mmCIF file with all atom_site columns, C-alpha atoms and ligand atoms in Angstrom:
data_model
loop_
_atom_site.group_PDB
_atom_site.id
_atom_site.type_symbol
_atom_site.label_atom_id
_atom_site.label_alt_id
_atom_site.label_comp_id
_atom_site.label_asym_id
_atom_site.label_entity_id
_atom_site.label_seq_id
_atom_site.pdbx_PDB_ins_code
_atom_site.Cartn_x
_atom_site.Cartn_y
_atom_site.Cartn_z
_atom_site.occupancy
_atom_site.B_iso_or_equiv
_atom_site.pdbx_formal_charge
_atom_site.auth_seq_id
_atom_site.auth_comp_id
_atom_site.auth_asym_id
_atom_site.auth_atom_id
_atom_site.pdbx_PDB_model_num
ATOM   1   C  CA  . UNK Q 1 1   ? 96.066  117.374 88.628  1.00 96.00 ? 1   UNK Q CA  1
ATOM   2   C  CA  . UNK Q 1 2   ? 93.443  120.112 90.028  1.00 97.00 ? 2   UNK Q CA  1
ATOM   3   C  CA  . UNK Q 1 3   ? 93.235  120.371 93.660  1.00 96.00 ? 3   UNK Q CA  1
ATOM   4   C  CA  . UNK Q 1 4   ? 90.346  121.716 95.157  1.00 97.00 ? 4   UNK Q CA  1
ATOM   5   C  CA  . UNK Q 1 5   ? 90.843  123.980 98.183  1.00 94.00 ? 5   UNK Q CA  1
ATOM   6   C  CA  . UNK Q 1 6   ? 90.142  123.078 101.111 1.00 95.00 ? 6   UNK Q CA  1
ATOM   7   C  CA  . UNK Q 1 7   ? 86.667  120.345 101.280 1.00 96.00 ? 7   UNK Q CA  1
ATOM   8   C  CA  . UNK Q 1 8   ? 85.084  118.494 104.534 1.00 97.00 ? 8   UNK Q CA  1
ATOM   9   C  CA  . UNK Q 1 9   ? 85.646  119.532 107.826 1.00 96.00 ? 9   UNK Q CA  1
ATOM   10  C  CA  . UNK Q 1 10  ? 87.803  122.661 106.065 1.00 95.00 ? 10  UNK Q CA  1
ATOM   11  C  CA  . UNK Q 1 11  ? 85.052  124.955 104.963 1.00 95.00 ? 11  UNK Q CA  1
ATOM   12  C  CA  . UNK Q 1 12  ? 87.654  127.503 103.964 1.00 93.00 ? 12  UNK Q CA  1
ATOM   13  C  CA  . UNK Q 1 13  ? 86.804  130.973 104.028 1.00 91.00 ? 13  UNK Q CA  1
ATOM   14  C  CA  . UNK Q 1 14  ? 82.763  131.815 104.574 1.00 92.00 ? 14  UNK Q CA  1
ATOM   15  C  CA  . UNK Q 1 15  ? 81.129  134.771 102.720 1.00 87.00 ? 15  UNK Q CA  1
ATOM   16  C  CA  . UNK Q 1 16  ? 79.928  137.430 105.322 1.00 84.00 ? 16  UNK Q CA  1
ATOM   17  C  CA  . UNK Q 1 17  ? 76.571  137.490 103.954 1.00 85.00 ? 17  UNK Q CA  1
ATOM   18  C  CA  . UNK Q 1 18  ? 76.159  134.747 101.543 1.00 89.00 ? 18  UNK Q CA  1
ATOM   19  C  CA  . UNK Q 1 19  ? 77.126  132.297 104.154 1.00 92.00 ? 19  UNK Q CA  1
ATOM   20  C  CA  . UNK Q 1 20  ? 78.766  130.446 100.369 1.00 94.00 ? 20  UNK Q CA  1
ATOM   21  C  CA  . UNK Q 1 21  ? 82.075  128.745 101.645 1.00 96.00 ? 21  UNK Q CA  1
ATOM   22  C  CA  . UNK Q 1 22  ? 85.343  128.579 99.720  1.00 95.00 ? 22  UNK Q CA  1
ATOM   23  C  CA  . UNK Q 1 23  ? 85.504  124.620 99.231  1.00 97.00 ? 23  UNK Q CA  1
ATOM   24  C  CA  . UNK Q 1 24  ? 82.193  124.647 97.176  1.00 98.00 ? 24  UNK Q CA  1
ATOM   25  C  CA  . UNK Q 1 25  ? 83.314  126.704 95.130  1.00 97.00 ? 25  UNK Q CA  1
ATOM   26  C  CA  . UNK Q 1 26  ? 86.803  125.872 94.569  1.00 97.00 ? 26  UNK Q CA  1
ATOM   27  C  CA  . UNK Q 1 27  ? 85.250  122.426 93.861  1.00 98.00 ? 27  UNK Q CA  1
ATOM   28  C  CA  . UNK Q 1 28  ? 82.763  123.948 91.193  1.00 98.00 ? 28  UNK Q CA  1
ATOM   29  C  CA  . UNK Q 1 29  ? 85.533  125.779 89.299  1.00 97.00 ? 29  UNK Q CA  1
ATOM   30  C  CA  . UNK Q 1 30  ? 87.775  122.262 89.455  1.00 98.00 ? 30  UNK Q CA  1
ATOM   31  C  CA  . UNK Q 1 31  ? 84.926  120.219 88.073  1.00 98.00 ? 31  UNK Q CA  1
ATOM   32  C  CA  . UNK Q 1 32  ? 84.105  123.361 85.290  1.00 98.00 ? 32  UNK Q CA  1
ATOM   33  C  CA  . UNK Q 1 33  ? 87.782  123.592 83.998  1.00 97.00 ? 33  UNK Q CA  1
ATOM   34  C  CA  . UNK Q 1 34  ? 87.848  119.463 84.108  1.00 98.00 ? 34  UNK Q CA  1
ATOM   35  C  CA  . UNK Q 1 35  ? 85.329  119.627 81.527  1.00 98.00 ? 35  UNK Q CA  1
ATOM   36  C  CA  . UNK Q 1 36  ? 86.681  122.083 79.531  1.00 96.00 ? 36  UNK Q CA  1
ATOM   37  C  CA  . UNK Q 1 37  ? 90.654  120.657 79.532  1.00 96.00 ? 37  UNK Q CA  1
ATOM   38  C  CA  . UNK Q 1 38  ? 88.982  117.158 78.911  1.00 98.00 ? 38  UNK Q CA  1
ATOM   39  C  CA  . UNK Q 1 39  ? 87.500  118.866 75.658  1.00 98.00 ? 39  UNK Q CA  1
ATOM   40  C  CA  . UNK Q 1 40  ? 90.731  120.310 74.399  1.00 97.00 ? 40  UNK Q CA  1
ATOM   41  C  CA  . UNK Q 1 41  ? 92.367  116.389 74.921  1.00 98.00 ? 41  UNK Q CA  1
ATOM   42  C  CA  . UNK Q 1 42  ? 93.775  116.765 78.049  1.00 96.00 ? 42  UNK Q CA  1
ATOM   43  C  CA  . UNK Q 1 43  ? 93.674  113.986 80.639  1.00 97.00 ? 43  UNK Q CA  1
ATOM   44  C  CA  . UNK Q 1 44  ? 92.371  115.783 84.099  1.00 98.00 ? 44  UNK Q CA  1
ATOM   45  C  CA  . UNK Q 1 45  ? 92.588  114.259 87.570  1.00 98.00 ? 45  UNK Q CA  1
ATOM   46  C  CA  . UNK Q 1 46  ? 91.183  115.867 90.796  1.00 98.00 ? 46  UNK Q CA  1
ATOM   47  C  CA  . UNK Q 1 47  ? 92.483  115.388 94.223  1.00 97.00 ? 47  UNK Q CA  1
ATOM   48  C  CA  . UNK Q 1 48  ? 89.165  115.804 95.278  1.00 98.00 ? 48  UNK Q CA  1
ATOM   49  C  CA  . UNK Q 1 49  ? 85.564  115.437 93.594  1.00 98.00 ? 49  UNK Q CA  1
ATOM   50  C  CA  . UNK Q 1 50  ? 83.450  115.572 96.603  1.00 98.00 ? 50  UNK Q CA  1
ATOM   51  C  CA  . UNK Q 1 51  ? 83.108  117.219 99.908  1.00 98.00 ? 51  UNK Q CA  1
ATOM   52  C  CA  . UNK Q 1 52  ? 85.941  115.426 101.707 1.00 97.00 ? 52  UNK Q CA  1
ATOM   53  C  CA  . UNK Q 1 53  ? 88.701  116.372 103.998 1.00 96.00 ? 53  UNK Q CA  1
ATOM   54  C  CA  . UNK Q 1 54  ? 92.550  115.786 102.684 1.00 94.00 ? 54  UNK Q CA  1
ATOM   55  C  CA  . UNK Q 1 55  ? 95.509  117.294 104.710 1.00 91.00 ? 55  UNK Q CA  1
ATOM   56  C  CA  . UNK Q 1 56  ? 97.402  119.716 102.233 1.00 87.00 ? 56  UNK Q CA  1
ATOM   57  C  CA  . UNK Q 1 57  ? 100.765 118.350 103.031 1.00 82.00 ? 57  UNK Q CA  1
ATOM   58  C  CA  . UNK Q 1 58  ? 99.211  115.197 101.017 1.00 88.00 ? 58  UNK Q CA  1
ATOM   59  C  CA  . UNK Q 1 59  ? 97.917  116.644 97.901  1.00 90.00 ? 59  UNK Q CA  1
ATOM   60  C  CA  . UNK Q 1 60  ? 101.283 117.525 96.173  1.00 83.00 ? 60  UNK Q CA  1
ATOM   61  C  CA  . UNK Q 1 61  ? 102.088 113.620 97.426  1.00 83.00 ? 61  UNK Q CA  1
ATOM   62  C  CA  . UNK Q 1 62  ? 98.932  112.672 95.650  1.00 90.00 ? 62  UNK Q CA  1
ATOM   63  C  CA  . UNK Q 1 63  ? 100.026 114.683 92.530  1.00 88.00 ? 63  UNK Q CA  1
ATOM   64  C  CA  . UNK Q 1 64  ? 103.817 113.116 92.571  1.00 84.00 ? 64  UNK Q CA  1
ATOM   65  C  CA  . UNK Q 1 65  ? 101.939 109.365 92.758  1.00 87.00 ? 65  UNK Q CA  1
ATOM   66  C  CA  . UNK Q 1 66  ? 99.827  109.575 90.094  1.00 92.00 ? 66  UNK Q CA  1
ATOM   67  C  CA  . UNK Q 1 67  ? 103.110 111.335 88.293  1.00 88.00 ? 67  UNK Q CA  1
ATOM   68  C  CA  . UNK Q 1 68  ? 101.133 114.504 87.156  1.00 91.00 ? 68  UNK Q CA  1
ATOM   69  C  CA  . UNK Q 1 69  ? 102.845 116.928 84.810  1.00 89.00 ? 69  UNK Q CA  1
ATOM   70  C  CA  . UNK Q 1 70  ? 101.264 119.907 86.642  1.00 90.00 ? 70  UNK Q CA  1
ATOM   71  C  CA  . UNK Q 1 71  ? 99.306  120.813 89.642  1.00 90.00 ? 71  UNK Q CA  1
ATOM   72  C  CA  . UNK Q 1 72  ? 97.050  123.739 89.923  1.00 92.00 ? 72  UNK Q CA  1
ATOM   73  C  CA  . UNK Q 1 73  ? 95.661  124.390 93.086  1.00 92.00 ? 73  UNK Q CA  1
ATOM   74  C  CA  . UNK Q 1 74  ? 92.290  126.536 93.025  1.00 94.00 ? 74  UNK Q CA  1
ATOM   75  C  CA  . UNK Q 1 75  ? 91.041  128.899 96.024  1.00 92.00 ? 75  UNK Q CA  1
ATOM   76  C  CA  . UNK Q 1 76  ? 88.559  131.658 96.585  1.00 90.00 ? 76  UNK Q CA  1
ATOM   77  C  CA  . UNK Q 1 77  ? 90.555  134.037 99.122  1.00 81.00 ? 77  UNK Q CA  1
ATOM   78  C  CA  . UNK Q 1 78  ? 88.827  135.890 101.656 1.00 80.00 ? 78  UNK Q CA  1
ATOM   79  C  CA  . UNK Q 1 79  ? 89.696  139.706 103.089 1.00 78.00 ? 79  UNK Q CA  1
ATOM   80  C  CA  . UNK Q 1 80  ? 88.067  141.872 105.923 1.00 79.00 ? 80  UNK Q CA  1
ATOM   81  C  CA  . UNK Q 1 81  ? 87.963  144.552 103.429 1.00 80.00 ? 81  UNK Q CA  1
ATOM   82  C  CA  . UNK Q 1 82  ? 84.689  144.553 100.375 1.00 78.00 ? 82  UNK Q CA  1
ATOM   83  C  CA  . UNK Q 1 83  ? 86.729  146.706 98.139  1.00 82.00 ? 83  UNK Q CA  1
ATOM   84  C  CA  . UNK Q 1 84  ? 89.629  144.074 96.297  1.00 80.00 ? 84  UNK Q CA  1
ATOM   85  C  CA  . UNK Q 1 85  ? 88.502  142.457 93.325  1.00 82.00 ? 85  UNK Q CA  1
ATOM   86  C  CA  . UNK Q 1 86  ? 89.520  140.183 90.911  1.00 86.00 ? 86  UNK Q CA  1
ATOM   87  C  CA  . UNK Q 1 87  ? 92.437  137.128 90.855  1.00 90.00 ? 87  UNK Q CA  1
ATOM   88  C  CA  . UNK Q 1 88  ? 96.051  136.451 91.581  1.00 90.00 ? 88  UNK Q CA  1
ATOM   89  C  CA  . UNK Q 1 89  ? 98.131  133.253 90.368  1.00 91.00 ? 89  UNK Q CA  1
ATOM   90  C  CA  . UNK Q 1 90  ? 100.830 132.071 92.891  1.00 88.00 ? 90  UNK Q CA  1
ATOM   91  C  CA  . UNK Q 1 91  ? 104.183 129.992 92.482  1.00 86.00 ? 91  UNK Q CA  1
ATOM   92  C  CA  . UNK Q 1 92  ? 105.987 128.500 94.831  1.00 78.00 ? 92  UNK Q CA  1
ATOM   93  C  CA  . UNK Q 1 93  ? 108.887 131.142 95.804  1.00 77.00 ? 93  UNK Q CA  1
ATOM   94  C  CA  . UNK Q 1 94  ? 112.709 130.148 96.184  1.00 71.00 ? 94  UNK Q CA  1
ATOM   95  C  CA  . UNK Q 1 95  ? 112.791 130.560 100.186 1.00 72.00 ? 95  UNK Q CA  1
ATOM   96  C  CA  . UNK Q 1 96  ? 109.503 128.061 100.425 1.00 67.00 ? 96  UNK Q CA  1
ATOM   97  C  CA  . UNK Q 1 97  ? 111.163 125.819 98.041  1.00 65.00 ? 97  UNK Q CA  1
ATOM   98  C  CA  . UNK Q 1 98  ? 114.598 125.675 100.012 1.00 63.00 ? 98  UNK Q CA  1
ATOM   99  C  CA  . UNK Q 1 99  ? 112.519 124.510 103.410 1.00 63.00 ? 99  UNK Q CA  1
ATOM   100 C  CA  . UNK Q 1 100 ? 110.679 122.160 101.390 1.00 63.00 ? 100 UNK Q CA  1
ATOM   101 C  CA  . UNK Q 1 101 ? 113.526 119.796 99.841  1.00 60.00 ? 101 UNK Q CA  1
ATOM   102 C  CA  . UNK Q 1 102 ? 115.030 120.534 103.272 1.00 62.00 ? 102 UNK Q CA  1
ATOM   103 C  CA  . UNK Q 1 103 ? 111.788 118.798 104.638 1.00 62.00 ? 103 UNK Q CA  1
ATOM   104 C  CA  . UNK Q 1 104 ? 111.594 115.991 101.998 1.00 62.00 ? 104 UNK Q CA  1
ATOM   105 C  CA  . UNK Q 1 105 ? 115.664 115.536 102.041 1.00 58.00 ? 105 UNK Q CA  1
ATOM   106 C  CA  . UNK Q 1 106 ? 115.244 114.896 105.739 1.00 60.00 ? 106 UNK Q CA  1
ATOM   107 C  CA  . UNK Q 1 107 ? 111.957 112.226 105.509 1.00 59.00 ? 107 UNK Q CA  1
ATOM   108 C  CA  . UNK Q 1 108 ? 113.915 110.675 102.818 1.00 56.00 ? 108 UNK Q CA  1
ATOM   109 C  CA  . UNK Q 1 109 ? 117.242 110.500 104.899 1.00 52.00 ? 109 UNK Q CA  1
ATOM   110 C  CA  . UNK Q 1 110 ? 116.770 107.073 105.679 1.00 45.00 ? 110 UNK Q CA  1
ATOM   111 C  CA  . UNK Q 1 111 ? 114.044 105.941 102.488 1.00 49.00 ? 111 UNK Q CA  1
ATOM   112 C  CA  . UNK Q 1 112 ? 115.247 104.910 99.646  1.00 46.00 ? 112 UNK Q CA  1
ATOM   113 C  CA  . UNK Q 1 113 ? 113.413 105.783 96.819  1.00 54.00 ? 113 UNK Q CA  1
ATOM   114 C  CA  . UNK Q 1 114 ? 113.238 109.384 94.139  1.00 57.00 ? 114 UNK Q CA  1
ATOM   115 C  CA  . UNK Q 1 115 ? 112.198 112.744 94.146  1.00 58.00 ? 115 UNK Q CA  1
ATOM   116 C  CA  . UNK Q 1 116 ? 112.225 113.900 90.149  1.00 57.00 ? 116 UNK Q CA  1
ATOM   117 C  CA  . UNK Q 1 117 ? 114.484 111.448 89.259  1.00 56.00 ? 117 UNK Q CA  1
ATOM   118 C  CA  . UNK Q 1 118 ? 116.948 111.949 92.383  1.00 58.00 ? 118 UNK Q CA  1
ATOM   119 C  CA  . UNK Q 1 119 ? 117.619 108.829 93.927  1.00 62.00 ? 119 UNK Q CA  1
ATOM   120 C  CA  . UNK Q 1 120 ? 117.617 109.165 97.616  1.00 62.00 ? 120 UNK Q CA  1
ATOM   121 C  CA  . UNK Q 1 121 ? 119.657 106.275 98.504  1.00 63.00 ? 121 UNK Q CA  1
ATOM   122 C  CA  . UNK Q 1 122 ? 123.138 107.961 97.162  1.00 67.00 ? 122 UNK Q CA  1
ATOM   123 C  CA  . UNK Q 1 123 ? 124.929 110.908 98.485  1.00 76.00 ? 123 UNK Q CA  1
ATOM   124 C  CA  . UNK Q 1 124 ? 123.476 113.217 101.128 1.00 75.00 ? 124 UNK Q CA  1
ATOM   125 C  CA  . UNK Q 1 125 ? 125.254 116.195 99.876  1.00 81.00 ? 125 UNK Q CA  1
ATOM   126 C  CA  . UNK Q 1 126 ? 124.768 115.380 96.126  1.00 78.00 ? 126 UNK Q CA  1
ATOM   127 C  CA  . UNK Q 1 127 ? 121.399 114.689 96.702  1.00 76.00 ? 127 UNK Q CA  1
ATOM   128 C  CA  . UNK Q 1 128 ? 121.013 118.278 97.946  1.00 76.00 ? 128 UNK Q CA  1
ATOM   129 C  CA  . UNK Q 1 129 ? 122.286 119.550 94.623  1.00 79.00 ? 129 UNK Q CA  1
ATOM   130 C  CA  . UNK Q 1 130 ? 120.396 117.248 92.467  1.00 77.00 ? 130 UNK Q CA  1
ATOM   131 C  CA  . UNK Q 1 131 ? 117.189 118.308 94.268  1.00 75.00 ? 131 UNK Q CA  1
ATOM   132 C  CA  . UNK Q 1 132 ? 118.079 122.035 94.304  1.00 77.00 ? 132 UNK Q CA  1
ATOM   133 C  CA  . UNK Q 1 133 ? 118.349 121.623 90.601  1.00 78.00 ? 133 UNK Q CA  1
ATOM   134 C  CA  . UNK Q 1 134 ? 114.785 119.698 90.298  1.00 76.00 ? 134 UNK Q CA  1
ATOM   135 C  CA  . UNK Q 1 135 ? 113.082 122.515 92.146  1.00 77.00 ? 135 UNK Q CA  1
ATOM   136 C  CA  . UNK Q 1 136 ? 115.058 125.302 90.530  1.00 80.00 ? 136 UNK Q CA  1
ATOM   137 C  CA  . UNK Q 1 137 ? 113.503 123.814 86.545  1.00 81.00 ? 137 UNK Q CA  1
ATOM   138 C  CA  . UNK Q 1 138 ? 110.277 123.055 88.340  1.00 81.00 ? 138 UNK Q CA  1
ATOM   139 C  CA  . UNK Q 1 139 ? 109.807 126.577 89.687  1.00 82.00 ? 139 UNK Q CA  1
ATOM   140 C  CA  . UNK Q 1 140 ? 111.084 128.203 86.434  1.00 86.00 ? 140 UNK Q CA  1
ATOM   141 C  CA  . UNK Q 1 141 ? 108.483 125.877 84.801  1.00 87.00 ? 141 UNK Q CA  1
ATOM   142 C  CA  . UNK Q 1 142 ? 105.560 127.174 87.180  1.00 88.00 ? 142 UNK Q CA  1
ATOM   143 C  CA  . UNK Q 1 143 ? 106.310 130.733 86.638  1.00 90.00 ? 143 UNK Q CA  1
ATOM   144 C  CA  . UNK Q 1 144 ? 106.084 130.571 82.560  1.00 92.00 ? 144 UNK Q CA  1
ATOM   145 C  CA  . UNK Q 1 145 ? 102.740 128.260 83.532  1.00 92.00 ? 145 UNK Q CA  1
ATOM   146 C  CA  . UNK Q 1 146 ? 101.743 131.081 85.954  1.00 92.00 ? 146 UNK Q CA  1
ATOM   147 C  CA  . UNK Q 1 147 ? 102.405 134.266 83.775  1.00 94.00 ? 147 UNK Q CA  1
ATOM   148 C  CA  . UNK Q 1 148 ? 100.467 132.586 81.050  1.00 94.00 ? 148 UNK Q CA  1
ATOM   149 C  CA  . UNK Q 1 149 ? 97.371  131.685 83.309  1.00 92.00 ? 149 UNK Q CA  1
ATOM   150 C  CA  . UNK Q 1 150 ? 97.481  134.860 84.625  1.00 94.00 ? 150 UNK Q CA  1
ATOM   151 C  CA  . UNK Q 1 151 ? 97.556  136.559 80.640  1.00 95.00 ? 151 UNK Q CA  1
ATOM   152 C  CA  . UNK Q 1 152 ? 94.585  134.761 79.782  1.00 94.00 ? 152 UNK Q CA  1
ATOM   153 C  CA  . UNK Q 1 153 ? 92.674  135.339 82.983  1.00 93.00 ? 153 UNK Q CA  1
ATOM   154 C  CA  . UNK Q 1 154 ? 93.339  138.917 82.455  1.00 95.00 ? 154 UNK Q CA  1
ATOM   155 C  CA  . UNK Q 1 155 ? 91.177  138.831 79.922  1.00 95.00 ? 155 UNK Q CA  1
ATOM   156 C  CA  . UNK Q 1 156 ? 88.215  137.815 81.358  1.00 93.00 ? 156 UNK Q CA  1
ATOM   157 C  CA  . UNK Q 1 157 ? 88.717  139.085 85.136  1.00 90.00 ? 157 UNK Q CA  1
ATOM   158 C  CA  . UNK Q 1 158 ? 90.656  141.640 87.105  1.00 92.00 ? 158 UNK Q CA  1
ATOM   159 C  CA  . UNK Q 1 159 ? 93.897  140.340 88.008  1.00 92.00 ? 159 UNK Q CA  1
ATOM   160 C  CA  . UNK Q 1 160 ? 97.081  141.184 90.447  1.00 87.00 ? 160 UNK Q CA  1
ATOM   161 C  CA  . UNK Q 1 161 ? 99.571  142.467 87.695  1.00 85.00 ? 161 UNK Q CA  1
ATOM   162 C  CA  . UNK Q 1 162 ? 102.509 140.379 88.734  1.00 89.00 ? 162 UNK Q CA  1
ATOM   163 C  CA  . UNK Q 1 163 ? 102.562 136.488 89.486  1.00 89.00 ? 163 UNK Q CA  1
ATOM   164 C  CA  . UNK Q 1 164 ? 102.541 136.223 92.856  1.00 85.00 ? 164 UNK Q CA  1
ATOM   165 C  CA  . UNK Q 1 165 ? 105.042 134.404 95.434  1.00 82.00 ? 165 UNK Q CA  1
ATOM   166 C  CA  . UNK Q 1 166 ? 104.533 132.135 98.675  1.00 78.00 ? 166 UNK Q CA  1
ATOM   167 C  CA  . UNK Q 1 167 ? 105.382 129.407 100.915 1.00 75.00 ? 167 UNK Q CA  1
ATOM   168 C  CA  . UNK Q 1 168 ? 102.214 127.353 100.758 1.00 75.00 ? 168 UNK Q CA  1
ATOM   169 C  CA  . UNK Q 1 169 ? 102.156 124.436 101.875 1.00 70.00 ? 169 UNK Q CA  1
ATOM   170 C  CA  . UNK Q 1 170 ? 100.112 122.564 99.050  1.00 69.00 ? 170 UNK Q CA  1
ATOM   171 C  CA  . UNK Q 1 171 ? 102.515 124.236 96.430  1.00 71.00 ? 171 UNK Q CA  1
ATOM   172 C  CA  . UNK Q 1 172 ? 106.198 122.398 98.311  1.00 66.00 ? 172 UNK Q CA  1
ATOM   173 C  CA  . UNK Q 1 173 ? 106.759 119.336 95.647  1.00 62.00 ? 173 UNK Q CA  1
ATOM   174 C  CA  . UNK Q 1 174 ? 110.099 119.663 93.760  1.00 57.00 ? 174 UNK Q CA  1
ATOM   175 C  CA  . UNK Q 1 175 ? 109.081 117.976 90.505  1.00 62.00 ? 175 UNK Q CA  1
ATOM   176 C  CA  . UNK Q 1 176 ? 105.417 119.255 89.081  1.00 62.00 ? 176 UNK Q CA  1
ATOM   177 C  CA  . UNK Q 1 177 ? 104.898 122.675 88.338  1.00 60.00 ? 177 UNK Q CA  1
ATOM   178 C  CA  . UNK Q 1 178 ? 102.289 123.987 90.720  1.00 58.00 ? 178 UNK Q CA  1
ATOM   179 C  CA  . UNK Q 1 179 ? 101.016 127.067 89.789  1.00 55.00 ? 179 UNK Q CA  1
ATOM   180 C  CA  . UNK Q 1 180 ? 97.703  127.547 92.130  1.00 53.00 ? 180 UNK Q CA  1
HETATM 181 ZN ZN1 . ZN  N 2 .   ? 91.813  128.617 100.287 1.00 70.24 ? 1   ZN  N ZN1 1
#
């Protein structure tokens, strides 16, 4: 699943001088690296392929339905500062993923249903376990993802050194690897 930044009423960030907006392009480099997974056999869904507005808590929802094995979410950062260059890739880090099957553990309280294979309508406590253990494999999973993406982008672009770590929003689901 590739989820283009931003889109619709969320421009994103806007270029000082070109006036070029972030969700254009994050939409051009979704519907470029469709193509070229789709040529190497992989099967490629967007969360968005046109100029629309989606809330980010959704998109890792979206990603979950439609049972992705991965979601990469694709942005084009803005700073005050003209001098930084070049790329970073981001995983989820431990402290975002600890609020975020907080979050889910508490919508689910009362929901039956799973979250990677956790049935929610058991235990409270040993659904916190089980889910701790979800997102523990997924985020081990997006960081070999990441460190590779960021490899091969290396060779083409300037890159951040390290794989980077956050708390966004569109990368909180426990069970796809979300590299972004
Ligand atoms: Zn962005």
């Amino acid at each position: 699943m590739l989820d283009p930044g931003h889109g619709g009423k969320d421009p994103g960030a806007i270029g000082r001088n070109t006036r070029i907006r972030e969700k254009d392009i994050a939409l051009h480099i979704a519907r470029e690296t469709k193509k070229l997974l789709e040529a190497s056999g992989y099967q490629v869904l967007m969360i968005r392929n046109s100029d629309i507005f989606i809330p980010v808590p959704e998109r890792p929802v979206l990603a979950q339905k439609a049972k992705a094995d991965l979601f990469v979410s694709i942005h084009a950062d803005s700073v005050e500062s003209s001098e930084p260059r070049g790329g970073g890739v981001y995983v989820l880090s431990q402290k975002g993923a600890s609020s975020a099957a907080a979050a889910l553990l508490a919508a689910n309280e009362n929901a039956a249903g799973s979250i990677g294979g956790v049935n929610m309508g058991g235990n409270k406590d040993v659904n916190q376990v089980l889910m701790n253990m979800v997102q523990t494999q997924t985020i081990n999973d997006s960081k070999r993802l990441a460190r590779f993406v960021l490899n091969q982008m290396s060779k083409h672009n300037k890159m951040k050194n390290e794989v980077q770590y956050a708390g966004f929003g569109v990368l909180r689901a426990p069970d796809v690897p979300l590299p972004s």
